XYZ file of C-alpha atoms in Angstrom:
345
model
C 14.311 -22.950 13.124
C 16.276 -23.765 16.057
C 18.687 -26.590 16.322
C 17.177 -30.003 17.220
C 18.740 -33.080 18.793
C 19.541 -36.283 17.048
C 20.935 -39.803 18.299
C 21.520 -42.733 15.977
C 22.504 -46.454 15.830
C 23.494 -46.021 12.051
C 27.108 -46.844 11.076
C 29.518 -43.870 11.387
C 32.007 -43.289 8.537
C 35.079 -40.941 8.221
C 35.404 -38.414 5.208
C 38.483 -36.546 5.136
C 39.052 -37.497 8.757
C 35.564 -35.985 9.929
C 33.168 -38.458 11.477
C 29.789 -38.448 9.764
C 26.494 -40.598 9.919
C 26.418 -43.272 7.032
C 23.276 -41.879 5.145
C 23.185 -44.601 2.642
C 20.263 -46.949 2.173
C 22.395 -49.849 2.724
C 23.652 -48.386 5.959
C 24.703 -50.938 8.621
C 23.142 -51.338 12.095
C 25.402 -50.802 15.325
C 24.656 -51.281 18.835
C 26.623 -48.141 19.674
C 24.681 -44.968 19.920
C 26.007 -41.763 18.703
C 24.725 -38.188 19.268
C 24.570 -34.908 17.701
C 22.578 -31.844 16.742
C 20.449 -31.156 13.706
C 20.023 -28.001 11.786
C 16.736 -28.473 10.264
C 16.978 -25.495 7.915
C 20.253 -26.481 6.427
C 19.326 -30.321 6.920
C 22.989 -30.709 8.315
C 23.870 -32.895 11.398
C 26.902 -32.277 13.625
C 28.094 -35.321 15.487
C 29.332 -34.924 19.119
C 32.864 -36.731 19.589
C 32.348 -39.986 21.377
C 34.265 -40.703 24.616
C 32.148 -43.886 25.209
C 34.489 -46.118 23.247
C 38.115 -45.919 24.056
C 40.906 -47.832 22.386
C 43.508 -49.664 24.658
C 46.087 -51.852 22.957
C 43.992 -52.079 19.837
C 40.854 -53.464 21.803
C 37.747 -51.278 22.139
C 36.285 -50.716 25.593
C 33.536 -48.544 27.028
C 34.738 -45.617 29.163
C 32.659 -44.745 32.384
C 30.488 -41.605 31.871
C 30.367 -38.947 34.403
C 27.153 -36.912 33.786
C 28.246 -34.419 36.284
C 31.261 -33.475 34.252
C 29.999 -30.681 32.006
C 33.025 -30.914 29.780
C 32.726 -34.578 28.663
C 31.540 -35.174 25.412
C 29.173 -37.816 23.901
C 25.979 -38.497 25.751
C 27.115 -36.427 28.751
C 27.222 -33.338 26.693
C 24.002 -33.956 24.808
C 21.846 -34.935 27.954
C 23.316 -31.967 29.768
C 22.383 -29.521 27.002
C 18.709 -30.916 26.607
C 18.382 -30.694 30.475
C 19.714 -27.018 30.495
C 17.077 -26.084 27.926
C 14.260 -27.739 29.751
C 15.286 -25.823 32.991
C 14.663 -22.419 31.319
C 11.658 -20.624 32.706
C 9.369 -20.669 29.897
C 6.027 -22.297 29.269
C 6.611 -23.842 25.759
C 9.569 -26.121 26.814
C 8.453 -29.779 26.572
C 10.574 -32.398 24.642
C 9.187 -34.757 22.040
C 11.146 -37.866 21.136
C 10.521 -39.095 17.654
C 11.030 -42.606 16.244
C 10.497 -42.841 12.345
C 9.093 -45.946 10.640
C 9.997 -48.385 7.754
C 10.559 -47.275 4.214
C 12.275 -44.172 5.535
C 15.908 -43.441 4.670
C 18.007 -40.470 6.227
C 16.553 -37.976 3.802
C 13.086 -39.162 4.802
C 14.077 -38.838 8.635
C 15.336 -35.290 8.097
C 11.912 -34.364 6.320
C 9.998 -35.965 9.053
C 12.004 -33.886 11.763
C 11.189 -30.616 9.677
C 7.531 -31.613 9.701
C 7.447 -32.019 13.318
C 9.351 -28.645 14.116
C 6.780 -26.899 11.878
C 3.729 -28.534 13.360
C 4.791 -28.319 17.040
C 7.980 -26.571 17.819
C 7.155 -23.470 15.615
C 3.397 -23.550 16.510
C 2.713 -21.070 19.434
C -0.213 -23.285 20.693
C 1.941 -26.354 21.116
C 3.948 -27.127 24.382
C 6.736 -28.704 22.447
C 10.025 -26.780 22.653
C 12.259 -29.176 20.816
C 12.457 -32.588 18.885
C 14.721 -35.309 19.784
C 14.869 -37.694 16.761
C 16.163 -41.412 16.844
C 17.358 -42.432 13.496
C 17.743 -46.023 12.863
C 18.924 -47.656 9.539
C 15.620 -48.251 7.800
C 15.877 -48.846 4.037
C 14.390 -46.246 1.668
C 12.862 -49.020 -0.321
C 9.197 -50.462 0.170
C 10.397 -54.026 -0.953
C 12.924 -54.103 1.832
C 10.398 -54.528 4.505
C 11.818 -57.733 5.985
C 15.186 -56.202 6.238
C 13.757 -53.128 7.913
C 12.022 -55.402 10.438
C 15.144 -57.087 11.359
C 16.877 -53.699 11.679
C 14.036 -52.303 13.802
C 14.594 -55.323 16.307
C 18.268 -54.282 16.479
C 17.590 -50.572 16.863
C 15.243 -51.485 19.597
C 18.128 -53.082 21.505
C 20.203 -50.077 20.796
C 17.477 -47.567 21.947
C 17.248 -49.525 25.156
C 20.882 -48.458 25.698
C 19.705 -44.895 25.333
C 17.099 -45.367 27.961
C 19.529 -46.808 30.339
C 21.843 -43.689 29.688
C 19.073 -41.437 30.311
C 18.108 -43.366 33.655
C 21.863 -42.860 34.708
C 21.585 -39.267 33.859
C 18.477 -38.896 35.850
C 20.138 -40.654 38.946
C 23.544 -39.229 38.896
C 22.725 -35.635 37.801
C 19.107 -34.666 38.117
C 17.922 -36.657 41.047
C 14.724 -35.468 42.989
C 15.809 -31.899 43.874
C 16.872 -30.905 40.234
C 13.906 -31.932 38.248
C 13.036 -29.319 35.571
C 9.243 -29.695 35.779
C 8.932 -30.014 32.078
C 7.455 -33.072 30.059
C 9.142 -35.646 27.667
C 6.843 -37.242 25.262
C 7.240 -39.968 22.595
C 5.850 -40.254 19.088
C 6.595 -43.475 17.181
C 5.326 -44.015 13.648
C 4.850 -47.444 11.708
C 7.786 -49.764 12.285
C 9.221 -47.354 14.728
C 6.632 -48.661 17.063
C 8.419 -52.252 16.825
C 11.580 -50.293 17.688
C 9.876 -48.832 20.856
C 8.414 -52.217 21.815
C 11.639 -53.949 21.496
C 13.130 -51.297 23.640
C 10.531 -51.732 26.261
C 11.231 -55.527 26.184
C 14.989 -55.004 26.661
C 14.350 -52.469 29.580
C 12.123 -54.898 31.341
C 14.703 -57.318 31.738
C 17.440 -54.770 32.977
C 17.703 -53.317 36.602
C 16.337 -49.842 35.246
C 12.787 -51.480 34.668
C 11.161 -49.921 37.783
C 12.469 -46.250 37.380
C 9.078 -44.881 36.729
C 7.070 -42.998 34.135
C 9.559 -40.852 32.202
C 7.131 -40.137 29.293
C 4.081 -38.166 29.977
C 2.255 -38.782 26.514
C 3.086 -41.455 24.163
C 1.569 -41.383 20.536
C 1.655 -44.552 18.550
C 0.759 -43.409 15.077
C -0.221 -46.292 12.170
C 1.897 -48.858 14.594
C 3.186 -51.753 12.646
C 2.971 -54.403 15.419
C 0.652 -57.110 16.476
C -3.006 -56.233 17.252
C -2.551 -57.965 20.624
C 0.303 -56.019 21.642
C -1.188 -54.699 24.711
C -2.118 -57.901 26.212
C -0.642 -59.892 28.848
C 2.480 -61.601 27.922
C 3.617 -58.888 25.369
C 6.083 -55.950 26.357
C 3.487 -53.198 25.826
C 1.148 -54.835 28.546
C 3.539 -52.876 30.852
C 3.241 -49.588 28.927
C 1.740 -47.873 31.976
C 4.987 -48.193 33.743
C 6.785 -46.186 31.144
C 4.196 -43.178 30.554
C 1.230 -41.545 31.826
C -1.114 -41.931 28.726
C -0.959 -43.641 25.311
C -3.002 -42.613 22.210
C -2.891 -45.151 19.311
C -3.901 -43.803 15.949
C -5.187 -46.124 13.464
C -6.823 -46.243 9.828
C -8.745 -48.969 8.318
C -7.553 -48.112 4.834
C -3.951 -48.125 5.853
C -2.502 -49.775 2.602
C 1.118 -49.672 3.814
C 0.012 -51.901 6.776
C -2.124 -54.041 4.319
C 0.854 -54.578 2.131
C 2.849 -55.390 5.439
C 0.125 -57.978 6.319
C -0.423 -59.690 3.182
C 2.780 -59.894 1.371
C 5.529 -59.524 3.853
C 4.383 -59.643 7.506
C 1.362 -62.017 8.074
C 0.653 -60.729 11.660
C -2.432 -58.541 11.968
C -1.525 -54.880 12.374
C -2.608 -52.813 15.436
C -2.470 -49.625 13.266
C -5.193 -50.927 10.817
C -8.266 -52.120 12.909
C -7.019 -51.393 16.368
C -6.703 -54.079 19.194
C -8.107 -57.448 18.413
C -9.826 -57.387 21.932
C -10.284 -53.625 22.439
C -11.351 -54.092 26.195
C -8.252 -56.087 26.964
C -5.865 -53.012 26.783
C -4.206 -50.982 29.825
C -6.473 -48.378 31.131
C -4.326 -45.571 30.074
C -4.382 -46.517 26.511
C -6.891 -44.780 24.034
C -7.571 -45.785 20.208
C -8.220 -43.027 17.848
C -9.631 -44.148 14.598
C -8.712 -41.824 11.863
C -10.588 -43.550 8.875
C -12.869 -40.628 8.336
C -10.426 -37.972 7.713
C -10.447 -36.161 4.503
C -7.797 -33.559 4.530
C -4.725 -35.725 3.513
C -2.189 -33.314 1.979
C -0.096 -35.629 -0.393
C -1.208 -37.874 -3.261
C 1.009 -40.784 -1.497
C -0.982 -40.071 1.727
C -4.237 -40.306 -0.087
C -3.180 -43.526 -1.826
C -1.703 -45.297 1.387
C -3.439 -43.511 4.441
C -0.288 -44.300 6.476
C 1.574 -40.954 7.026
C -1.436 -39.055 8.433
C 0.404 -38.026 11.488
C 2.118 -35.352 9.323
C -0.006 -35.042 6.398
C -3.486 -34.588 8.065
C -4.158 -31.253 9.731
C -7.090 -32.960 11.601
C -4.598 -35.474 13.068
C -1.966 -32.977 13.748
C -4.256 -30.945 15.766
C -5.563 -33.916 17.629
C -1.967 -35.008 18.460
C -1.212 -31.376 19.474
C -4.002 -31.485 22.055
C -2.683 -34.964 23.492
C 0.892 -33.437 23.756
C -0.546 -30.335 25.629
C -2.311 -32.699 28.104
C -5.878 -32.095 27.101
C -8.680 -34.155 28.800
C -11.447 -33.504 26.393
C -11.398 -33.733 22.705
C -14.278 -31.944 20.879
C -13.352 -33.389 17.536
C -13.662 -37.065 18.667
C -16.725 -39.359 19.295
C -16.470 -42.310 21.498
C -18.000 -45.672 20.438
C -18.547 -47.331 23.641
C -19.025 -50.988 22.255
C -15.783 -50.752 20.443
C -13.893 -48.796 23.200
C -12.362 -46.335 20.893
C -12.775 -42.845 19.524
C -13.704 -41.941 16.111
C -11.910 -38.720 14.806
C -14.279 -36.471 12.933
C -13.391 -35.287 9.331
């Protein structure tokens, strides 16, 4: 497995003078993003030294980033390396950005990255050439949902800083004449959708809100957000300003979201029954109901029906078609009076 990319707002600790990501389940939330590389096979992360924060007379301040300086570290090195890879002349060269969900500690994040690499990067029929994972400090405890939801809010604000850095990189380095011609996609799972939603809310209030559709395909899997999230007055109402297409994957028996609804979070969940008003969603949004699938791989998945994006080959294949830009899906039936697709088992 080739090296993948990672960025995080988890706290950074020093062990024997070397900076490392705090991988503990009680890890703190920060607004500062750190960037690095992930060796999936060895499950090891290498952090890039951060030039963004400098010490002057004991006070931290942010250093101006020059994205044209190939020798600068931090986000400049990271973005330049991704861009250099995407400029290579090969068909299988799209980038997939991934945001994990709740009840997912650092080891879970690494495992999810490994699944994505196997399902898409190592799959010759997929257009994905690399995975860029955002790791936020979710607790690895099903009973810590409230804390995870608060952390997701802060993580979304931090992710918005990453978006702004990306826009700066585009405007200062890439421009119109140097575009690589490849695509950037996004996959968010569970409470990771709340992270994405908060990012959009933060970006909409910034001067980078009208930059254009950076993502080609956005996949929202088992989204743990309100069932009216796409309606006017909510951040995702503006989703078509950020991407070309959106596919929302739902499951009526998603017991993780059922727990969220009845014991911890009393809002109805988009990932369980889909939009509350299915005809009041943006025109580029498609709802895919996975309730009929039968090929879940793990016992936990068969009990909860929540991690099907990585545990059902039927769903994996369908997402693969989405990321490849398919316009027709033979394994779906469209239900006109509910404005959604049913994924065939």
